[in-house]
Amino acid sequence: MMRPPLRWTRWKLWHTSAVDYFGSTWPVPSGNRVFVETLQQTEKARTRRPWLVIGIIISALLLFIGCMIFMDDAPPDDAWLLPKIPPESAEKNPLVVFCETLRAHPIEGYDDLIKVAKEFKNISTEDMRAFVEKHALQSEAFDKLMQTDPATWRWPGLNQDVEAFQSIRLPMACHAVAMQFQQTKTELLVRAGNEEGAVTEALKTTRFGYGISGMQGFLIHWTVGIAGQRSGETGLRTALILPGVGEKTLRRAQETLLPLLAGSGQVRQILSWEYLGLKNSLLNLKSSYTASGFFDDRKTTLMQFFLRKNRALGNYLALMRPVYEAAGKDWSALLTVVRDQERIVRDWRSNWFRFTINPNFGGNIVLESVLLGLPNILEKAAANFALSRQVLTMIALRRYELAEGKLPEKLDALVPKYLPAVPLDPFDNAPMRWDSASGVLYSVGSDFKDDGGRFTDPYKSDNKDVGMRYWWKL
């Protein structure tokens, strides 16, 4: 069979292309229809290819965004921060017995007592005596608790499953009213002129506070213990300035207080419990935070959707490691680091887009609420430790004055007869400041600056320095 002329072949190709391009209905020889249909299908496939590529790219992008939103990081290595939980004893620890006693027989009437008098010092002796006599059973329960070793005390409910915002109203209420009751009892003995009894009760309350603050627990438990220390030391001041107090009573008070003073080492175990509580609370975010009243139900539901637990814990651990390491050194190092971490969190929070448009937005909210409160709590704790060390120093100054007939020019004169060493200022790790002319004993405070003893007595949190004036007046 003869091949068609070359001119005919070129015309066919041109005609077919023209038909395909212009959509014309020009007549096409029947033998070329299959060829034309093939060309049309090829052209359609060619025009579909860009949309297919775009679809694949969009699908991959959506998949990536979905992974970013719904996928979490791997669990972080947190063994170094988890607390070492002591085994539970088969017997009830004395603290639980005390709390249960107060739950069954609560102390009542203290708020009314204060409300009527406006201030504690204005409460009448008759009302005070009636209040103490009414609660003889609770007083006996407190005395029994103080006859036990604080090393055997445990907060109820502290275990591997504990949540940071679980109900702690019972233990807090027990210890708050116990301190209020003891404060009233001490004041009543002071008014009766019973200095030995007043000193004994004040020391008992102080030991109670130190026992609580030395236990394992959360920051809130620790602050309850510190409040107990301050309450006892305030009562001790009132008792020790009574005219009949001499060297023997002063030495007894000092010997009781000296072993109670602690450094910042216990902060590590507090940070460990805070982390365990946070970890469990993030797992049950809605129930934990709604029940505590920290966030409303609507907000916790939204936070729960935008929460990546492991990512939030990883961020927390990264911020806590330098704080944890500094807590093993001294207060000055700890406060410096925790302030640096606060600035990091605030800078992080100031970037609204990075903080809010984030698949871990819920975790960011929780970490912000936890981390920004830590510096303030630790600074207040450091101020209380400074005041506790000053109480010990103040007693030593009085003993020196009774023996020498004057106050020392420098605190070095108290060592070693009246103090084993000059107490350090927790804020800058330098010796406590003493101005013998004005009778002012003070610490530099949270601004780390010596303002020459600018404070109010009793101390207020907005004071420049942290201190007290000589109790026995110059």
Tab-separated table of C-alpha atoms in Angstrom:
chain	number	residue	atom	x	y	z
A	1	MET	CA	0.000	0.000	0.000
A	2	MET	CA	1.313	3.398	-0.909
A	3	ARG	CA	2.030	5.910	1.888
A	4	PRO	CA	0.041	9.224	1.655
A	5	PRO	CA	1.921	12.197	0.401
A	6	LEU	CA	3.827	14.204	3.019
A	7	ARG	CA	1.667	17.275	2.316
A	8	TRP	CA	-1.473	15.318	3.222
A	9	THR	CA	0.012	14.113	6.487
A	10	ARG	CA	0.963	17.673	7.529
A	11	TRP	CA	-2.515	18.917	6.651
A	12	LYS	CA	-4.118	16.182	8.798
A	13	LEU	CA	-2.032	17.116	11.791
A	14	TRP	CA	-2.781	20.801	11.346
A	15	HIS	CA	-6.493	20.137	10.868
A	16	THR	CA	-6.696	17.899	13.932
A	17	SER	CA	-4.893	20.473	16.076
A	18	ALA	CA	-7.177	23.234	14.795
A	19	VAL	CA	-10.282	21.204	15.587
A	20	ASP	CA	-8.983	20.498	19.090
A	21	TYR	CA	-7.925	24.097	19.684
A	22	PHE	CA	-10.909	25.956	18.182
A	23	GLY	CA	-13.557	23.396	18.970
A	24	SER	CA	-14.538	23.471	15.316
A	25	THR	CA	-16.848	20.978	13.701
A	26	TRP	CA	-14.811	20.830	10.559
A	27	PRO	CA	-15.173	17.489	8.829
A	28	VAL	CA	-12.497	15.027	9.859
A	29	PRO	CA	-11.905	11.799	8.096
A	30	SER	CA	-13.327	8.897	10.136
A	31	GLY	CA	-9.975	7.158	10.334
A	32	ASN	CA	-8.574	10.063	12.363
A	33	ARG	CA	-11.276	10.318	15.075
A	34	VAL	CA	-9.450	8.003	17.480
A	35	PHE	CA	-6.350	10.095	17.006
A	36	VAL	CA	-8.294	13.296	17.739
A	37	GLU	CA	-9.891	11.854	20.886
A	38	THR	CA	-6.508	10.764	22.137
A	39	LEU	CA	-5.121	14.246	21.653
A	40	GLN	CA	-8.106	15.750	23.479
A	41	GLN	CA	-7.664	13.433	26.473
A	42	THR	CA	-3.963	14.252	26.579
A	43	GLU	CA	-4.723	17.955	26.614
A	44	LYS	CA	-7.277	17.537	29.423
A	45	ALA	CA	-4.763	15.583	31.479
A	46	ARG	CA	-2.216	18.312	30.881
A	47	THR	CA	-4.599	21.034	32.102
A	48	ARG	CA	-5.553	18.966	35.185
A	49	ARG	CA	-1.953	18.411	36.305
A	50	PRO	CA	-1.403	21.846	37.977
A	51	TRP	CA	-4.605	21.488	39.986
A	52	LEU	CA	-3.533	18.021	41.069
A	53	VAL	CA	-0.200	19.372	42.282
A	54	ILE	CA	-1.930	22.228	44.104
A	55	GLY	CA	-4.327	19.750	45.734
A	56	ILE	CA	-1.438	17.585	46.934
A	57	ILE	CA	0.354	20.629	48.375
A	58	ILE	CA	-2.798	21.824	50.191
A	59	SER	CA	-3.448	18.331	51.570
A	60	ALA	CA	0.113	18.066	52.843
A	61	LEU	CA	-0.157	21.500	54.411
A	62	LEU	CA	-3.430	20.602	56.145
A	63	LEU	CA	-1.888	17.366	57.363
A	64	PHE	CA	1.090	19.282	58.770
A	65	ILE	CA	-1.189	21.796	60.515
A	66	GLY	CA	-3.270	18.947	61.915
A	67	CYS	CA	-0.150	17.284	63.286
A	68	MET	CA	0.948	20.575	64.833
A	69	ILE	CA	-2.435	21.028	66.481
A	70	PHE	CA	-3.318	17.528	67.566
A	71	MET	CA	0.027	15.771	68.031
A	72	ASP	CA	2.004	16.164	71.228
A	73	ASP	CA	5.714	15.890	71.953
A	74	ALA	CA	7.287	12.796	73.449
A	75	PRO	CA	7.080	12.584	77.275
A	76	PRO	CA	9.924	14.641	78.774
A	77	ASP	CA	12.593	13.247	81.086
A	78	ASP	CA	11.343	14.468	84.465
A	79	ALA	CA	12.856	11.930	86.868
A	80	TRP	CA	15.161	14.590	88.336
A	81	LEU	CA	12.212	16.745	89.481
A	82	LEU	CA	9.748	14.102	90.670
A	83	PRO	CA	9.466	13.900	94.492
A	84	LYS	CA	10.610	10.895	96.476
A	85	ILE	CA	7.358	9.819	98.086
A	86	PRO	CA	7.846	8.179	101.513
A	87	PRO	CA	5.958	4.942	102.172
A	88	GLU	CA	2.706	5.336	104.045
A	89	SER	CA	2.716	4.154	107.639
A	90	ALA	CA	0.141	1.667	108.860
A	91	GLU	CA	-0.553	3.989	111.795
A	92	LYS	CA	-2.222	7.364	111.488
A	93	ASN	CA	0.333	10.105	111.678
A	94	PRO	CA	-0.179	12.622	114.499
A	95	LEU	CA	-1.012	15.473	112.136
A	96	VAL	CA	-3.976	13.596	110.623
A	97	VAL	CA	-5.255	12.796	114.121
A	98	PHE	CA	-5.019	16.491	115.025
A	99	CYS	CA	-6.825	17.588	111.842
A	100	GLU	CA	-9.596	15.050	112.368
A	101	THR	CA	-10.045	16.242	115.939
A	102	LEU	CA	-10.475	19.828	114.783
A	103	ARG	CA	-12.854	18.729	112.047
A	104	ALA	CA	-15.035	16.972	114.606
A	105	HIS	CA	-14.683	19.833	117.103
A	106	PRO	CA	-13.919	23.030	115.145
A	107	ILE	CA	-12.685	26.183	116.826
A	108	GLU	CA	-15.501	28.712	116.633
A	109	GLY	CA	-15.867	32.364	117.475
A	110	TYR	CA	-12.404	33.674	116.581
A	111	ASP	CA	-13.634	35.735	113.623
A	112	ASP	CA	-16.374	37.275	115.770
A	113	LEU	CA	-13.827	38.020	118.469
A	114	ILE	CA	-11.586	39.914	116.029
A	115	LYS	CA	-14.518	41.579	114.268
A	116	VAL	CA	-15.797	43.164	117.457
A	117	ALA	CA	-12.378	44.335	118.653
A	118	LYS	CA	-11.150	45.414	115.173
A	119	GLU	CA	-7.591	44.578	116.237
A	120	PHE	CA	-6.228	41.668	118.252
A	121	LYS	CA	-4.701	43.914	120.925
A	122	ASN	CA	-8.115	45.485	121.618
A	123	ILE	CA	-9.804	42.209	122.574
A	124	SER	CA	-10.872	42.313	126.223
A	125	THR	CA	-9.215	39.901	128.653
A	126	GLU	CA	-12.627	38.507	129.679
A	127	ASP	CA	-13.586	37.674	126.085
A	128	MET	CA	-10.177	36.174	125.467
A	129	ARG	CA	-10.382	33.966	128.547
A	130	ALA	CA	-13.882	32.784	127.639
A	131	PHE	CA	-12.693	31.909	124.137
A	132	VAL	CA	-9.725	29.851	125.426
A	133	GLU	CA	-11.746	28.045	128.110
A	134	LYS	CA	-14.404	27.137	125.555
A	135	HIS	CA	-11.826	25.244	123.482
A	136	ALA	CA	-10.041	23.179	126.104
A	137	LEU	CA	-10.461	20.007	123.998
A	138	GLN	CA	-8.757	21.595	120.983
A	139	SER	CA	-5.970	22.934	123.190
A	140	GLU	CA	-5.351	19.434	124.519
A	141	ALA	CA	-5.229	18.048	120.942
A	142	PHE	CA	-2.621	20.664	120.011
A	143	ASP	CA	-0.507	19.836	123.074
A	144	LYS	CA	-0.604	16.133	122.168
A	145	LEU	CA	0.514	16.936	118.624
A	146	MET	CA	3.441	18.988	119.924
A	147	GLN	CA	4.601	16.068	122.070
A	148	THR	CA	5.251	14.065	118.893
A	149	ASP	CA	8.180	14.256	116.486
A	150	PRO	CA	7.432	16.579	113.514
A	151	ALA	CA	9.472	14.181	111.349
A	152	THR	CA	6.509	11.755	111.604
A	153	TRP	CA	3.976	14.320	110.356
A	154	ARG	CA	2.490	13.949	106.874
A	155	TRP	CA	-0.041	15.951	104.937
A	156	PRO	CA	-3.109	13.815	104.136
A	157	GLY	CA	-3.547	12.790	100.506
A	158	LEU	CA	0.008	13.386	99.267
A	159	ASN	CA	0.703	10.463	96.938
A	160	GLN	CA	1.601	9.704	93.321
A	161	ASP	CA	-1.851	10.746	92.067
A	162	VAL	CA	-2.091	14.064	93.901
A	163	GLU	CA	-3.250	17.110	91.921
A	164	ALA	CA	-2.004	20.650	92.439
A	165	PHE	CA	-5.500	22.028	92.976
A	166	GLN	CA	-7.035	19.240	94.992
A	167	SER	CA	-9.018	20.290	98.056
A	168	ILE	CA	-6.707	21.275	100.911
A	169	ARG	CA	-9.269	23.182	102.932
A	170	LEU	CA	-9.204	20.793	105.893
A	171	PRO	CA	-5.474	20.897	106.680
A	172	MET	CA	-5.278	24.637	105.974
A	173	ALA	CA	-8.255	25.329	108.212
A	174	CYS	CA	-6.832	23.108	110.959
A	175	HIS	CA	-3.541	24.924	111.030
A	176	ALA	CA	-4.954	28.409	110.574
A	177	VAL	CA	-7.311	28.096	113.525
A	178	ALA	CA	-4.641	26.365	115.594
A	179	MET	CA	-2.340	29.349	115.092
A	180	GLN	CA	-5.155	31.783	115.869
A	181	PHE	CA	-6.036	29.893	119.012
A	182	GLN	CA	-2.402	29.679	120.147
A	183	GLN	CA	-1.925	33.384	119.514
A	184	THR	CA	-4.903	34.125	121.743
A	185	LYS	CA	-3.650	31.760	124.425
A	186	THR	CA	-0.185	33.351	124.425
A	187	GLU	CA	-1.613	36.869	124.661
A	188	LEU	CA	-3.804	35.864	127.597
A	189	LEU	CA	-0.765	34.544	129.488
A	190	VAL	CA	1.144	37.758	128.695
A	191	ARG	CA	-1.676	39.836	130.165
A	192	ALA	CA	-1.658	37.662	133.264
A	193	GLY	CA	2.082	38.342	133.669
A	194	ASN	CA	2.940	34.650	133.280
A	195	GLU	CA	6.107	35.121	131.213
A	196	GLU	CA	7.276	31.496	131.442
A	197	GLY	CA	3.912	30.158	130.300
A	198	ALA	CA	3.679	32.743	127.510
A	199	VAL	CA	7.185	31.929	126.240
A	200	THR	CA	6.376	28.213	126.334
A	201	GLU	CA	3.198	28.631	124.272
A	202	ALA	CA	4.901	30.943	121.786
A	203	LEU	CA	7.759	28.492	121.304
A	204	LYS	CA	5.237	25.708	120.855
A	205	THR	CA	3.517	27.620	118.039
A	206	THR	CA	6.877	28.427	116.455
A	207	ARG	CA	7.902	24.753	116.528
A	208	PHE	CA	4.533	23.881	114.994
A	209	GLY	CA	5.166	26.306	112.127
A	210	TYR	CA	8.658	24.989	111.482
A	211	GLY	CA	7.359	21.416	111.599
A	212	ILE	CA	4.727	22.189	108.958
A	213	SER	CA	7.075	24.129	106.674
A	214	GLY	CA	9.636	21.317	106.841
A	215	MET	CA	7.164	18.695	105.624
A	216	GLN	CA	6.701	17.548	102.062
A	217	GLY	CA	3.937	19.380	100.256
A	218	PHE	CA	3.009	22.191	97.893
A	219	LEU	CA	3.937	25.848	98.105
A	220	ILE	CA	0.604	26.582	99.767
A	221	HIS	CA	1.376	24.054	102.532
A	222	TRP	CA	4.793	25.603	102.991
A	223	THR	CA	3.384	29.120	103.309
A	224	VAL	CA	0.954	27.896	105.988
A	225	GLY	CA	3.962	26.637	107.945
A	226	ILE	CA	5.822	29.930	107.490
A	227	ALA	CA	2.746	31.783	108.763
A	228	GLY	CA	2.912	29.561	111.847
A	229	GLN	CA	6.544	30.537	112.386
A	230	ARG	CA	5.717	34.235	112.192
A	231	SER	CA	2.730	33.863	114.505
A	232	GLY	CA	4.837	32.050	117.110
A	233	GLU	CA	7.740	34.499	116.836
A	234	THR	CA	5.374	37.467	117.195
A	235	GLY	CA	3.992	35.945	120.371
A	236	LEU	CA	7.535	35.237	121.555
A	237	ARG	CA	8.475	38.883	121.145
A	238	THR	CA	5.486	39.935	123.250
A	239	ALA	CA	6.401	37.417	125.953
A	240	LEU	CA	10.146	38.086	126.102
A	241	ILE	CA	9.825	41.817	126.693
A	242	LEU	CA	7.931	41.209	129.965
A	243	PRO	CA	9.845	42.628	132.941
A	244	GLY	CA	10.429	39.278	134.633
A	245	VAL	CA	12.247	37.649	131.702
A	246	GLY	CA	15.926	37.030	132.446
A	247	GLU	CA	18.964	35.181	131.107
A	248	LYS	CA	17.594	31.713	131.799
A	249	THR	CA	14.368	32.236	129.831
A	250	LEU	CA	16.196	33.986	126.994
A	251	ARG	CA	18.679	31.150	126.695
A	252	ARG	CA	15.869	28.570	126.672
A	253	ALA	CA	14.136	30.421	123.835
A	254	GLN	CA	17.371	30.704	121.872
A	255	GLU	CA	18.271	27.043	122.315
A	256	THR	CA	14.811	26.066	121.046
A	257	LEU	CA	14.986	28.308	117.982
A	258	LEU	CA	18.565	27.628	116.889
A	259	PRO	CA	18.058	24.080	115.512
A	260	LEU	CA	14.796	25.087	113.826
A	261	LEU	CA	16.336	27.618	111.453
A	262	ALA	CA	16.772	26.156	107.994
A	263	GLY	CA	18.183	27.299	104.678
A	264	SER	CA	16.642	27.053	101.231
A	265	GLY	CA	17.316	23.333	100.733
A	266	GLN	CA	13.697	22.390	101.443
A	267	VAL	CA	12.613	24.495	98.459
A	268	ARG	CA	13.736	21.626	96.245
A	269	GLN	CA	11.202	19.205	97.665
A	270	ILE	CA	8.506	21.889	97.409
A	271	LEU	CA	9.344	22.385	93.714
A	272	SER	CA	9.190	18.601	93.204
A	273	TRP	CA	5.691	18.359	94.652
A	274	GLU	CA	4.566	21.387	92.662
A	275	TYR	CA	5.706	19.644	89.492
A	276	LEU	CA	3.959	16.355	90.319
A	277	GLY	CA	0.749	18.213	91.133
A	278	LEU	CA	1.000	20.213	87.901
A	279	LYS	CA	1.635	17.071	85.875
A	280	ASN	CA	-1.455	15.319	87.236
A	281	SER	CA	-3.588	18.452	86.956
A	282	LEU	CA	-2.733	18.875	83.274
A	283	LEU	CA	-3.891	15.318	82.697
A	284	ASN	CA	-7.255	16.189	84.268
A	285	LEU	CA	-7.267	19.855	83.365
A	286	LYS	CA	-10.990	20.513	83.365
A	287	SER	CA	-11.828	18.770	86.650
A	288	SER	CA	-8.789	20.171	88.456
A	289	TYR	CA	-8.981	23.818	87.503
A	290	THR	CA	-12.771	24.116	87.459
A	291	ALA	CA	-13.119	22.495	90.880
A	292	SER	CA	-10.482	24.819	92.313
A	293	GLY	CA	-12.215	27.898	90.910
A	294	PHE	CA	-8.985	28.910	89.212
A	295	PHE	CA	-10.636	29.079	85.776
A	296	ASP	CA	-14.314	28.850	84.849
A	297	ASP	CA	-15.718	25.781	83.103
A	298	ARG	CA	-15.917	27.450	79.699
A	299	LYS	CA	-12.311	28.596	79.765
A	300	THR	CA	-10.967	25.225	80.927
A	301	THR	CA	-12.884	23.484	78.114
A	302	LEU	CA	-11.183	25.755	75.566
A	303	MET	CA	-7.805	25.333	77.254
A	304	GLN	CA	-8.190	21.571	77.288
A	305	PHE	CA	-8.664	21.522	73.495
A	306	PHE	CA	-5.502	23.613	72.978
A	307	LEU	CA	-3.320	21.714	75.422
A	308	ARG	CA	-0.278	19.597	74.634
A	309	LYS	CA	0.594	18.148	78.007
A	310	ASN	CA	4.075	16.875	77.205
A	311	ARG	CA	5.019	20.093	75.443
A	312	ALA	CA	3.806	22.163	78.401
A	313	LEU	CA	5.714	19.966	80.850
A	314	GLY	CA	8.835	20.180	78.700
A	315	ASN	CA	8.649	23.992	78.753
A	316	TYR	CA	8.121	23.944	82.519
A	317	LEU	CA	11.082	21.634	83.113
A	318	ALA	CA	13.355	23.809	80.978
A	319	LEU	CA	12.453	26.859	83.072
A	320	MET	CA	12.630	25.011	86.396
A	321	ARG	CA	16.029	23.346	86.016
A	322	PRO	CA	18.100	26.479	86.826
A	323	VAL	CA	15.705	27.293	89.695
A	324	TYR	CA	16.046	23.772	91.092
A	325	GLU	CA	19.836	23.910	90.873
A	326	ALA	CA	19.970	27.318	92.575
A	327	ALA	CA	17.692	26.059	95.374
A	328	GLY	CA	20.492	23.718	96.429
A	329	LYS	CA	22.840	26.661	97.018
A	330	ASP	CA	21.488	29.595	99.007
A	331	TRP	CA	18.615	32.069	99.060
A	332	SER	CA	20.541	34.769	97.237
A	333	ALA	CA	21.287	32.501	94.260
A	334	LEU	CA	17.718	31.178	94.235
A	335	LEU	CA	16.100	34.625	94.206
A	336	THR	CA	18.427	35.871	91.465
A	337	VAL	CA	17.616	32.933	89.183
A	338	VAL	CA	13.884	32.990	89.824
A	339	ARG	CA	13.740	36.670	88.875
A	340	ASP	CA	15.603	35.897	85.636
A	341	GLN	CA	13.048	33.180	84.863
A	342	GLU	CA	10.212	35.597	85.570
A	343	ARG	CA	11.603	37.988	82.944
A	344	ILE	CA	11.790	35.135	80.441
A	345	VAL	CA	8.125	34.256	81.059
A	346	ARG	CA	7.029	37.889	80.775
A	347	ASP	CA	8.933	38.330	77.499
A	348	TRP	CA	7.383	35.123	76.245
A	349	ARG	CA	3.924	36.359	77.284
A	350	SER	CA	4.434	39.772	75.652
A	351	ASN	CA	4.664	38.143	72.211
A	352	TRP	CA	0.911	37.861	71.747
A	353	PHE	CA	1.050	35.986	68.435
A	354	ARG	CA	3.528	33.340	69.602
A	355	PHE	CA	1.728	32.909	72.932
A	356	THR	CA	-1.880	32.813	71.681
A	357	ILE	CA	-1.778	31.451	68.113
A	358	ASN	CA	-0.294	28.262	69.422
A	359	PRO	CA	-1.554	24.656	69.563
A	360	ASN	CA	-0.382	24.633	73.193
A	361	PHE	CA	-2.228	27.819	74.148
A	362	GLY	CA	-3.912	26.083	77.106
A	363	GLY	CA	-0.554	24.880	78.402
A	364	ASN	CA	0.870	28.386	78.030
A	365	ILE	CA	-1.940	29.826	80.160
A	366	VAL	CA	-1.340	27.261	82.923
A	367	LEU	CA	2.441	27.737	82.940
A	368	GLU	CA	2.083	31.506	83.043
A	369	SER	CA	-0.241	31.349	86.055
A	370	VAL	CA	2.130	28.981	87.887
A	371	LEU	CA	5.500	30.533	87.046
A	372	LEU	CA	4.660	34.205	87.506
A	373	GLY	CA	3.504	33.616	91.097
A	374	LEU	CA	6.674	31.803	92.166
A	375	PRO	CA	9.068	34.794	92.578
A	376	ASN	CA	6.667	36.649	94.867
A	377	ILE	CA	6.134	33.590	97.077
A	378	LEU	CA	9.856	32.895	97.369
A	379	GLU	CA	10.669	36.529	98.144
A	380	LYS	CA	8.108	36.564	100.946
A	381	ALA	CA	9.527	33.299	102.254
A	382	ALA	CA	13.052	34.763	102.190
A	383	ALA	CA	11.811	37.832	104.089
A	384	ASN	CA	10.291	35.571	106.746
A	385	PHE	CA	13.531	33.609	107.054
A	386	ALA	CA	15.377	36.916	107.469
A	387	LEU	CA	12.992	37.901	110.266
A	388	SER	CA	13.403	34.496	111.938
A	389	ARG	CA	17.174	34.911	111.944
A	390	GLN	CA	16.734	38.399	113.341
A	391	VAL	CA	14.597	37.044	116.201
A	392	LEU	CA	17.448	34.730	117.152
A	393	THR	CA	19.938	37.607	116.886
A	394	MET	CA	17.683	39.918	118.910
A	395	ILE	CA	17.620	37.446	121.803
A	396	ALA	CA	21.425	37.199	121.660
A	397	LEU	CA	21.670	41.015	121.755
A	398	ARG	CA	19.520	41.094	124.904
A	399	ARG	CA	21.637	38.457	126.581
A	400	TYR	CA	24.769	40.461	125.766
A	401	GLU	CA	23.173	43.623	127.141
A	402	LEU	CA	22.178	41.938	130.409
A	403	ALA	CA	25.724	40.594	130.845
A	404	GLU	CA	27.713	43.644	129.664
A	405	GLY	CA	25.355	46.496	130.514
A	406	LYS	CA	25.349	47.798	126.932
A	407	LEU	CA	24.667	46.702	123.369
A	408	PRO	CA	27.556	45.638	121.146
A	409	GLU	CA	28.828	47.920	118.402
A	410	LYS	CA	29.059	45.008	115.988
A	411	LEU	CA	27.331	41.639	115.793
A	412	ASP	CA	30.733	39.907	115.772
A	413	ALA	CA	30.841	40.530	119.520
A	414	LEU	CA	28.022	37.986	119.970
A	415	VAL	CA	30.169	35.157	118.588
A	416	PRO	CA	30.756	32.547	119.962
A	417	LYS	CA	29.265	33.092	123.425
A	418	TYR	CA	25.768	34.105	122.364
A	419	LEU	CA	25.666	32.966	118.728
A	420	PRO	CA	27.645	30.294	116.850
A	421	ALA	CA	27.975	32.733	113.913
A	422	VAL	CA	26.471	36.009	112.741
A	423	PRO	CA	23.287	35.097	110.815
A	424	LEU	CA	23.428	35.783	107.078
A	425	ASP	CA	21.057	37.975	105.135
A	426	PRO	CA	19.187	35.556	102.819
A	427	PHE	CA	18.913	38.197	100.090
A	428	ASP	CA	22.615	38.918	99.519
A	429	ASN	CA	24.297	36.233	101.657
A	430	ALA	CA	26.143	38.912	103.662
A	431	PRO	CA	26.046	39.221	107.488
A	432	MET	CA	22.886	40.768	108.899
A	433	ARG	CA	23.119	44.583	109.318
A	434	TRP	CA	23.106	46.130	112.816
A	435	ASP	CA	23.057	49.839	113.716
A	436	SER	CA	23.815	50.024	117.445
A	437	ALA	CA	23.066	53.761	117.660
A	438	SER	CA	19.468	53.427	116.481
A	439	GLY	CA	18.986	49.815	117.564
A	440	VAL	CA	18.018	48.669	114.066
A	441	LEU	CA	18.643	45.117	112.843
A	442	TYR	CA	17.854	44.591	109.178
A	443	SER	CA	18.282	42.808	105.836
A	444	VAL	CA	18.541	44.473	102.414
A	445	GLY	CA	15.274	42.984	101.131
A	446	SER	CA	14.165	41.888	97.678
A	447	ASP	CA	15.704	44.846	95.842
A	448	PHE	CA	19.162	43.675	97.015
A	449	LYS	CA	20.005	47.269	98.026
A	450	ASP	CA	21.009	48.555	101.456
A	451	ASP	CA	18.578	51.416	102.121
A	452	GLY	CA	19.917	52.067	105.608
A	453	GLY	CA	17.176	50.242	107.487
A	454	ARG	CA	14.055	51.668	105.819
A	455	PHE	CA	11.191	49.504	107.075
A	456	THR	CA	8.158	49.519	109.334
A	457	ASP	CA	7.948	47.485	112.522
A	458	PRO	CA	6.062	45.168	112.260
A	459	TYR	CA	7.365	44.459	108.775
A	460	LYS	CA	5.200	45.041	105.687
A	461	SER	CA	5.805	43.482	102.269
A	462	ASP	CA	6.279	46.844	100.545
A	463	ASN	CA	9.197	47.861	102.822
A	464	LYS	CA	12.554	48.623	101.230
A	465	ASP	CA	14.474	46.646	103.859
A	466	VAL	CA	13.415	43.769	106.124
A	467	GLY	CA	14.083	44.288	109.797
A	468	MET	CA	13.067	45.057	113.369
A	469	ARG	CA	13.985	47.545	116.061
A	470	TYR	CA	15.539	46.503	119.341
A	471	TRP	CA	12.716	45.002	121.365
A	472	TRP	CA	13.790	46.337	124.734
A	473	LYS	CA	14.118	49.954	123.541
A	474	LEU	CA	17.319	51.924	124.021
